[in-house]
Short mmCIF file of C-alpha atoms and ligand atoms in Angstrom, two decimals:
data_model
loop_
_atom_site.label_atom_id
_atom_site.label_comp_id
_atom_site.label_asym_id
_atom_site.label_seq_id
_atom_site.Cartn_x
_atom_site.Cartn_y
_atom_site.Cartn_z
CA UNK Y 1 164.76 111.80 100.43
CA UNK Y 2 163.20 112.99 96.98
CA UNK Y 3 161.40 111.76 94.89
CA UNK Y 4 159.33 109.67 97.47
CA UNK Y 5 157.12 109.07 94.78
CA UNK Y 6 158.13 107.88 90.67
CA UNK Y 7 154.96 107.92 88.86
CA UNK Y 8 157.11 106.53 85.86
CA UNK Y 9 157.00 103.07 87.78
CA UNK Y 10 153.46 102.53 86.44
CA UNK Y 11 154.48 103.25 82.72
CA UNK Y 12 157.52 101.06 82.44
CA UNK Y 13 156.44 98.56 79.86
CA UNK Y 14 153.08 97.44 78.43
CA UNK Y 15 152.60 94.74 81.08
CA UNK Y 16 152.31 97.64 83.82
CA UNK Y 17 150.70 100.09 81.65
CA UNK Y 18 147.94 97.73 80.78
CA UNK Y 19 147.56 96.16 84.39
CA UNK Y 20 146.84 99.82 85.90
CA UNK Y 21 144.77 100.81 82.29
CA UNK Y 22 141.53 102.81 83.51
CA UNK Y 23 139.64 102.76 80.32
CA UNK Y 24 139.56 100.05 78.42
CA UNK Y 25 137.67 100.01 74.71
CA UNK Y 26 135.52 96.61 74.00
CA UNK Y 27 133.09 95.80 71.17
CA UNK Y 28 130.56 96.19 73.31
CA UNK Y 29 130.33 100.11 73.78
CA UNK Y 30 129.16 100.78 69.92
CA UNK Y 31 126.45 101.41 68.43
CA UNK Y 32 126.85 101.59 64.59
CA UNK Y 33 125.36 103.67 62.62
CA UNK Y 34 124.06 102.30 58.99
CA UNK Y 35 122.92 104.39 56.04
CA UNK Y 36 120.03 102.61 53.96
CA UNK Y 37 118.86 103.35 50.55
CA UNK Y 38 116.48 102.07 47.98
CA UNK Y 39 117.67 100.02 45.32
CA UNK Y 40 119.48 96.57 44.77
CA UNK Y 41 122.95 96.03 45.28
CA UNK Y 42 123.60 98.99 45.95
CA UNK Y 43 126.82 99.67 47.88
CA UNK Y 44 127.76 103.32 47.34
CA UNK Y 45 130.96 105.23 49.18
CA UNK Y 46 129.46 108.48 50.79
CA UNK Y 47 132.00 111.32 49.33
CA UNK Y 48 132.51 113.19 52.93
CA UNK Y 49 132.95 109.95 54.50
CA UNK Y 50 135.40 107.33 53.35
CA UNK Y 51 134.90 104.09 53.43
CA UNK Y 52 131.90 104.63 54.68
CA UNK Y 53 128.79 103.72 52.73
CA UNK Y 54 124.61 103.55 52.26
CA UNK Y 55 123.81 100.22 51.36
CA UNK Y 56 120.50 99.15 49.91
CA UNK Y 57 118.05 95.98 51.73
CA UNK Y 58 119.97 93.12 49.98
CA UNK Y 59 123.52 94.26 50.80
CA UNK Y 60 122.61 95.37 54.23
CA UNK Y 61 122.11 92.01 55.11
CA UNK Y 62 125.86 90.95 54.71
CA UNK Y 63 126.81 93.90 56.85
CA UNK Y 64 124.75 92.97 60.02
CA UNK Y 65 126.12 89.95 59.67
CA UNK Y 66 129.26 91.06 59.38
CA UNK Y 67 128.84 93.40 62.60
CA UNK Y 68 127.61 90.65 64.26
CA UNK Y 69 130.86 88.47 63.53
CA UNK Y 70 132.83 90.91 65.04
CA UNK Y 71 130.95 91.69 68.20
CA UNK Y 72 129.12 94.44 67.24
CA UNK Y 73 125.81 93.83 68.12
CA UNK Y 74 123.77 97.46 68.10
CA UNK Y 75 122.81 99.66 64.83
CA UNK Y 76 121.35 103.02 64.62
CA UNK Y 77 119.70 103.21 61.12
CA UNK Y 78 119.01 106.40 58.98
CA UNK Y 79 117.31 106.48 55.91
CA UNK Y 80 117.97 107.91 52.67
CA UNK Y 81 114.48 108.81 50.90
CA UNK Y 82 113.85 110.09 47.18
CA UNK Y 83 112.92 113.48 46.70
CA UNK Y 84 109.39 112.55 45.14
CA UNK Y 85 108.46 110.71 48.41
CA UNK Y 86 109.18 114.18 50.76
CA UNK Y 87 106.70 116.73 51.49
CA UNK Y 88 106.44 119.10 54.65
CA UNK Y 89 104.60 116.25 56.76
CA UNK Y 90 106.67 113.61 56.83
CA UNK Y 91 104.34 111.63 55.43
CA UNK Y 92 106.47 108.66 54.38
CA UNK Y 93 108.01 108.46 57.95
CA UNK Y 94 104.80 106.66 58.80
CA UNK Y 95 104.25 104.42 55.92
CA UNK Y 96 104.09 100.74 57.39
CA UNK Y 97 105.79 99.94 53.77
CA UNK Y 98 108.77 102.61 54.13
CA UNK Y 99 112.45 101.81 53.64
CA UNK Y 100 112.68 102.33 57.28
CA UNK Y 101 110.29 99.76 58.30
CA UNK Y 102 111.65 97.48 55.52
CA UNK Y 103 115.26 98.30 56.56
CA UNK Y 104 114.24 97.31 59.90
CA UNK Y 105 112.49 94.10 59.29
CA UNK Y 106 115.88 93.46 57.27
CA UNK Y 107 118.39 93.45 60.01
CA UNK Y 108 116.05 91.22 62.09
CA UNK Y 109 115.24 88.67 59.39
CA UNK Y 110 119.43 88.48 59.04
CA UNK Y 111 120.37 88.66 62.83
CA UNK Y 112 117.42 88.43 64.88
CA UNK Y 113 119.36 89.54 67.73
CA UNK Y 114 121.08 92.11 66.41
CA UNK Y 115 119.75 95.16 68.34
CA UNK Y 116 117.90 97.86 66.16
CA UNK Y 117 117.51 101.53 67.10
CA UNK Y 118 115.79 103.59 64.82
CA UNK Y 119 116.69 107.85 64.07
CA UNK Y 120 113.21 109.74 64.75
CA UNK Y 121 113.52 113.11 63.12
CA UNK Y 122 111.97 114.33 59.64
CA UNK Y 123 115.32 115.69 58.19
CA UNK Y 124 115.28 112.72 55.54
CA UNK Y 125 111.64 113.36 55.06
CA UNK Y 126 111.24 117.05 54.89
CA UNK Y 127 111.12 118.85 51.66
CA UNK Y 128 112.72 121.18 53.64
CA UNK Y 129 115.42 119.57 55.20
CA UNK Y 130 114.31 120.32 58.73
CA UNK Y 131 113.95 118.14 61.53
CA UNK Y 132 109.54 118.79 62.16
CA UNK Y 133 106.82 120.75 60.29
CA UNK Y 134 107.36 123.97 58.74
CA UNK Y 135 104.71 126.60 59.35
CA UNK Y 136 104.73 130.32 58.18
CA UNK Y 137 108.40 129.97 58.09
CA UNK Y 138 109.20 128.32 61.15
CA UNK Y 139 109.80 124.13 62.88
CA UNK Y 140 106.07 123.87 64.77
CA UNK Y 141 106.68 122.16 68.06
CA UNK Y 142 103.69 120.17 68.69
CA UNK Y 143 102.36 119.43 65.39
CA UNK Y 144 106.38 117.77 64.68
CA UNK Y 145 105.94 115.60 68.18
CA UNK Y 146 102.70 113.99 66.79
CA UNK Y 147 104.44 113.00 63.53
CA UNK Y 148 107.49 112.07 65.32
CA UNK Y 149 105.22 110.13 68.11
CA UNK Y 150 103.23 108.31 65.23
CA UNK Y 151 106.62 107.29 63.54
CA UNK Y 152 108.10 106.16 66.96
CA UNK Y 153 105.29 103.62 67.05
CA UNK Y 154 105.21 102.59 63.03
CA UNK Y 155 109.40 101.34 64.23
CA UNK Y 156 108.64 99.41 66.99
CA UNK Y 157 105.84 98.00 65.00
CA UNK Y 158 107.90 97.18 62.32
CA UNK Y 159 110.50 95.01 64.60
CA UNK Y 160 112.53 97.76 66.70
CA UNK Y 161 114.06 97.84 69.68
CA UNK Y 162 114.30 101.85 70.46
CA UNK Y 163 113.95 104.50 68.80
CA UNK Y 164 116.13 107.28 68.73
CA UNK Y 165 114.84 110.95 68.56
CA UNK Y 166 117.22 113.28 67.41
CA UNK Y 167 114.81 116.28 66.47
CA UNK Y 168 115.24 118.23 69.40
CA UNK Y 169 111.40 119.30 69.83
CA UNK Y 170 109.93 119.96 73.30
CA UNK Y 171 108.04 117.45 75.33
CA UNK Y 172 108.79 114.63 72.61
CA UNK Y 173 109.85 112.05 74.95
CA UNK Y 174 106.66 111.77 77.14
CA UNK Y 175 104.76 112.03 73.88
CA UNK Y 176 106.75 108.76 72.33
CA UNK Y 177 106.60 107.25 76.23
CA UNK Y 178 103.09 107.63 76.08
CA UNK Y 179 102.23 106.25 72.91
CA UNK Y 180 104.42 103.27 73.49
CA UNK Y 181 102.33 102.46 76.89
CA UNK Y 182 99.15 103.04 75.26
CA UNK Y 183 99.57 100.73 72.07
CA UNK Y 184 101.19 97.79 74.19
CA UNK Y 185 104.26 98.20 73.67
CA UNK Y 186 105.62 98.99 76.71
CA UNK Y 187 109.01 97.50 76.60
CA UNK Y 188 109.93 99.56 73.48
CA UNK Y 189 112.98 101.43 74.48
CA UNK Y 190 113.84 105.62 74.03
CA UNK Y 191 117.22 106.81 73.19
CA UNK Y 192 117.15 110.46 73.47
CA UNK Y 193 119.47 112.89 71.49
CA UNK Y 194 119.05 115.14 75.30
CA UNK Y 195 122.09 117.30 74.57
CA UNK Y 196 121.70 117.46 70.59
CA UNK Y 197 124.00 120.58 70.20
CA UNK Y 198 123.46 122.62 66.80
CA UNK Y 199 126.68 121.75 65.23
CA UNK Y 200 128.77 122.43 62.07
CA UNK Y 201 130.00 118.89 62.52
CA UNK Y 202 126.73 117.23 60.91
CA UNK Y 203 127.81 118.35 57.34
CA UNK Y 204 128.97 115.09 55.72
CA UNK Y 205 125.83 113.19 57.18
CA UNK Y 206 123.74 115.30 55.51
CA UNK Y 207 125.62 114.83 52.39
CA UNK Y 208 124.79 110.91 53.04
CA UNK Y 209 120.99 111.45 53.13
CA UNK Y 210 121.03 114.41 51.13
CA UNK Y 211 119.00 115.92 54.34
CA UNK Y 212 120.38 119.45 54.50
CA UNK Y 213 118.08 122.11 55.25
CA UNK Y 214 117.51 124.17 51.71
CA UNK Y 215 118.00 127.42 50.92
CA UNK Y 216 114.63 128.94 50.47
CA UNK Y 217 113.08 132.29 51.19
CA UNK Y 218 111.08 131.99 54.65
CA UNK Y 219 113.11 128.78 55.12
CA UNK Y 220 115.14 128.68 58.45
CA UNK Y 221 118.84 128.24 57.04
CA UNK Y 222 119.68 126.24 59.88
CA UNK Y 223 118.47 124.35 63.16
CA UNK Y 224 119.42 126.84 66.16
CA UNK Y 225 115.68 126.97 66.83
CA UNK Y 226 115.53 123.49 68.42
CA UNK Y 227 119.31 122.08 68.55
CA UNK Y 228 121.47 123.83 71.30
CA UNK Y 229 123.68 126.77 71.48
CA UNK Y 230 126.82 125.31 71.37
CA UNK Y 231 128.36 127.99 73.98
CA UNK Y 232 125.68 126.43 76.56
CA UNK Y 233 126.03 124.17 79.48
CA UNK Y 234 123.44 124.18 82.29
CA UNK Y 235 120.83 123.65 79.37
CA UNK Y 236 122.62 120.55 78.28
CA UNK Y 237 121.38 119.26 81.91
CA UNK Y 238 118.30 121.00 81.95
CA UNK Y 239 117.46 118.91 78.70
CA UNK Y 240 118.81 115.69 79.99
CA UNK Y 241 117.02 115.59 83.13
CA UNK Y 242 113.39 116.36 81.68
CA UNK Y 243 114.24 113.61 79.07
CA UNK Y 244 114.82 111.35 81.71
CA UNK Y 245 111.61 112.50 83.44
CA UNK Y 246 109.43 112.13 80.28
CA UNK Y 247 110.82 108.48 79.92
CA UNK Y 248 114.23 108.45 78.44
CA UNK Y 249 115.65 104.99 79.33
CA UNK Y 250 119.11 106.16 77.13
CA UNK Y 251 120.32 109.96 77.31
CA UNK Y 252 122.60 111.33 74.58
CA UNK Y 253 125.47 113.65 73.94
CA UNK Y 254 125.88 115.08 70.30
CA UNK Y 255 128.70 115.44 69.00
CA UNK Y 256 131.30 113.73 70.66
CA UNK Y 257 134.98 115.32 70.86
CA UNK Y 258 134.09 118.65 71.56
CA UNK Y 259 131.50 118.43 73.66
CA UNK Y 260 133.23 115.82 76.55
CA UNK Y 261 132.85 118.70 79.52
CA UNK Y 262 129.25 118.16 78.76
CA UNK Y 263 129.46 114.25 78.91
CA UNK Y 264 131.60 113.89 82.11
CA UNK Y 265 128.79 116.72 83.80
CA UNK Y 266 126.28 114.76 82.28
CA UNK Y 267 127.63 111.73 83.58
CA UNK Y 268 127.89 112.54 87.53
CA UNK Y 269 124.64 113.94 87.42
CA UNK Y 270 122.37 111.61 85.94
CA UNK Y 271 121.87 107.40 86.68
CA UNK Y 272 120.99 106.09 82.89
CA UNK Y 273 123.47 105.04 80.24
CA UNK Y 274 124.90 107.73 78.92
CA UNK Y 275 125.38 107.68 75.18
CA UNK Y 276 127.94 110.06 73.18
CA UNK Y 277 127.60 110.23 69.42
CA UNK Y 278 131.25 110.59 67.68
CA UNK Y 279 129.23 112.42 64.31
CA UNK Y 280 130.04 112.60 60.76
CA UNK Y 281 132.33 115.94 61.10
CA UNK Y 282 134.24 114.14 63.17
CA UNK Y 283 135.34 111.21 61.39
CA UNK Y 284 136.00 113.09 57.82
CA UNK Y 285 138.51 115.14 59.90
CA UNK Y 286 140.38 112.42 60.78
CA UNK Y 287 140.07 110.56 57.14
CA UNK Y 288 140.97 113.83 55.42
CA UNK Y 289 144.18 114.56 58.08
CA UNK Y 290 145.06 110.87 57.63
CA UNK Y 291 144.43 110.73 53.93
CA UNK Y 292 147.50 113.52 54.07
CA UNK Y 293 149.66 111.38 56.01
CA UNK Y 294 149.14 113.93 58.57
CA UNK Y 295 147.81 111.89 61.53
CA UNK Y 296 148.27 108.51 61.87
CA UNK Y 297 144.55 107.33 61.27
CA UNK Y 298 144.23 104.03 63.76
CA UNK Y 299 146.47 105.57 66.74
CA UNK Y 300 144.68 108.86 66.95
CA UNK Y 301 141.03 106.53 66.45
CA UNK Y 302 141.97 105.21 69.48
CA UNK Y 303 142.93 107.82 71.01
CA UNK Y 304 139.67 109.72 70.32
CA UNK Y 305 137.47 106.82 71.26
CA UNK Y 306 139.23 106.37 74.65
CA UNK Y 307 139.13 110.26 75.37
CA UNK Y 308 134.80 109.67 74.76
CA UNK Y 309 134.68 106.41 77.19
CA UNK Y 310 137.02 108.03 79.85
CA UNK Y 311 134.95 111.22 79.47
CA UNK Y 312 131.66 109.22 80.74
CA UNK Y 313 130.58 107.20 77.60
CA UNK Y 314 128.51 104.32 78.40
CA UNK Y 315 128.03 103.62 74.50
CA UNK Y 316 129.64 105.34 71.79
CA UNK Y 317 127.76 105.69 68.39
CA UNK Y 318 130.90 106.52 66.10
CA UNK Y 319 131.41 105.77 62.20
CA UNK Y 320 135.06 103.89 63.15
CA UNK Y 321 133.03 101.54 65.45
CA UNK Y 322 134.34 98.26 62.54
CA UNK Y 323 138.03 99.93 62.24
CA UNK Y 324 137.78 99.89 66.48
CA UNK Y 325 136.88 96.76 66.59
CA UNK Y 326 139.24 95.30 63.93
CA UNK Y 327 142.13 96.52 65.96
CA UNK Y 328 140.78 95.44 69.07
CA UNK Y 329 140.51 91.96 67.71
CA UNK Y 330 143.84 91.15 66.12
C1 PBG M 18 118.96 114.15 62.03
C2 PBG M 18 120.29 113.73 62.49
C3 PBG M 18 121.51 114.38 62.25
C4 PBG M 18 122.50 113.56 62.77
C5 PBG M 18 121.87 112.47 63.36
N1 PBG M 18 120.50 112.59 63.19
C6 PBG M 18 121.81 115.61 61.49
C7 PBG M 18 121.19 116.88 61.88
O1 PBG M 18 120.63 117.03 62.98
O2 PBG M 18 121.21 117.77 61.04
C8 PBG M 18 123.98 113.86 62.67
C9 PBG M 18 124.87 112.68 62.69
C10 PBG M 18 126.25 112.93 62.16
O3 PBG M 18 126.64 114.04 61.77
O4 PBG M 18 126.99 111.95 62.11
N2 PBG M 18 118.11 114.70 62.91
#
């Protein structure tokens, strides 16, 4: 008798299809990212990204809001900062007063239960465009984790939830753990970037904040020197693990698509969320493939989205997050 088994049964019509679905997309596995700037009324397209935009204090407002209508209900804000307030120090990444701080105190004043996670890293800060303190011509470790430590603490101050580090230095977490026991704030939260590979695909979001590292003599060009080797795999554990030791209560993968071996390994080896971040790269492919009537922009966002979740996403930090969510909705 042949075939005993028809696997076509299960894919007969959307009824069956959808009964026997494994993964299954809901509003609650983003995390949006937001783009802040100074200014007022301010609501400015970033070129590499469309439809995508910074908005300044007063206009961010309506977008939480927004979010929060549609049942988004985590950010992940960046900062863009004017040149005359970077240095090498990140000095302004500590200032009580900063547009982070402000931004942060902004989305709480509009949705108080909106949940905020804050980007630690000095990229936006950094004359330099680098992620910690330049010294004789290379990122310090330990110098970078006290700055990064200290701005941890001037977030949660300021109203936030977690903080995010995404500068890739060496023994940051226990640092940021540390500091958050010993100034009371011990519910605080830490979202690592554990698996923060150094990627080609973080090109438009440094067109957004205008974070790029610069070209200068004794300048490192780029950030191999703390984000990962992108043909590595055991260190993408290796990293995760002591993250999770130092305090991580949130582990990361970074970028998303072509990185998902790493997330599913990630995934059966470790017991926190796992968190996958869909980056900038990533979405202007899609806009510029779909822009060409090339790809048909919502099916293949789906597609990509559901590839990340089945892959071992717990929460997925991805620019389409709204256009997800739309769909999911109607
Ligand atoms: C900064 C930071 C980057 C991203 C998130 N935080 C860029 C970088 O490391 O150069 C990339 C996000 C994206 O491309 O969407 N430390």
């Amino acid at each position: 008798m042949y075939p005993i088994k028809r696997n076509r049964r299960l894919r007969t019509n959307e009824a069956i299809r959808s009964l026997v679905r494994e993964t299954i997309i809901s509003p609650n596995d983003f995390l949006v990212p937001l783009f802040v700037v100074e200014g007022k009324g301010i609501k400015e397209e970033i070129a590499s990204m469309p439809n995508y935009y910074r908005y300044s204090l007063d206009l961010l407002q309506a977008e939480v809001k927004e979010l929060w209508k549609l049942g988004l209900k985590s950010v992940l804000l960046f900062v863009k900062v004017p040149d005359i307030l970077k240095d090498n120090k990140g000095t302004e990444a500590v200032n009580p007063n900063g547009l982070m701080q402000r931004a942060i105190k902004t989305v709480k004043n509009a949705c108080p239960q909106m949940l905020v996670m804050t980007d630690v890293a000095l990229d936006p800060y950094s004359i330099y465009g680098h992620d910690g303190i330049i010294e004789d011509g290379k990122v310090i470790n330990d110098e970078s984790v006290d700055v990064l430590t200290e701005m941890s603490v001037s977030h949660i101050e300021a109203g936030a939830d977690f903080v995010a580090p995404s500068d890739m230095m060496d023994g940051r977490i226990l640092s940021i753990r540390e500091a958050f026991e010993d100034e009371g704030y011990a519910d605080a939260g830490i979202m690592s970037y554990s698996a923060k590979y150094a990627s080609a695909f973080y090109g438009p979001f440094r067109d957004a904040l205008d974070s790029a590292p610069v070209d200068a003599q004794d300048i490192p060009k780029d950030k191999k020197s703390y984000q990962m080797d992108y043909a590595n795999r055991f260190e993408a554990i290796r990293e995760t693990e002591m993250d999770i030791d130092e305090g991580a209560d949130i582990v990361m993968v970074k970028p998303g698509l072509c990185y998902l071996d790493i997330v599913r390994e990630i995934k059966n080896e470790v017991d926190v969320p796992v968190a996958v971040y869909q980056v900038s790269g990533e979405y202007a492919m899609l806009k510029a493939a779909a822009e060409k009537g090339w790809l048909d922009h919502d099916a293949v966002m789906m597609e990509q989205i559901t590839a990340i979740k089945r892959a071992g996403a717990d929460i997925i930090a991805s620019y389409f997050a709204k256009d997800v969510v739309k769909i999911l909705n109607d």
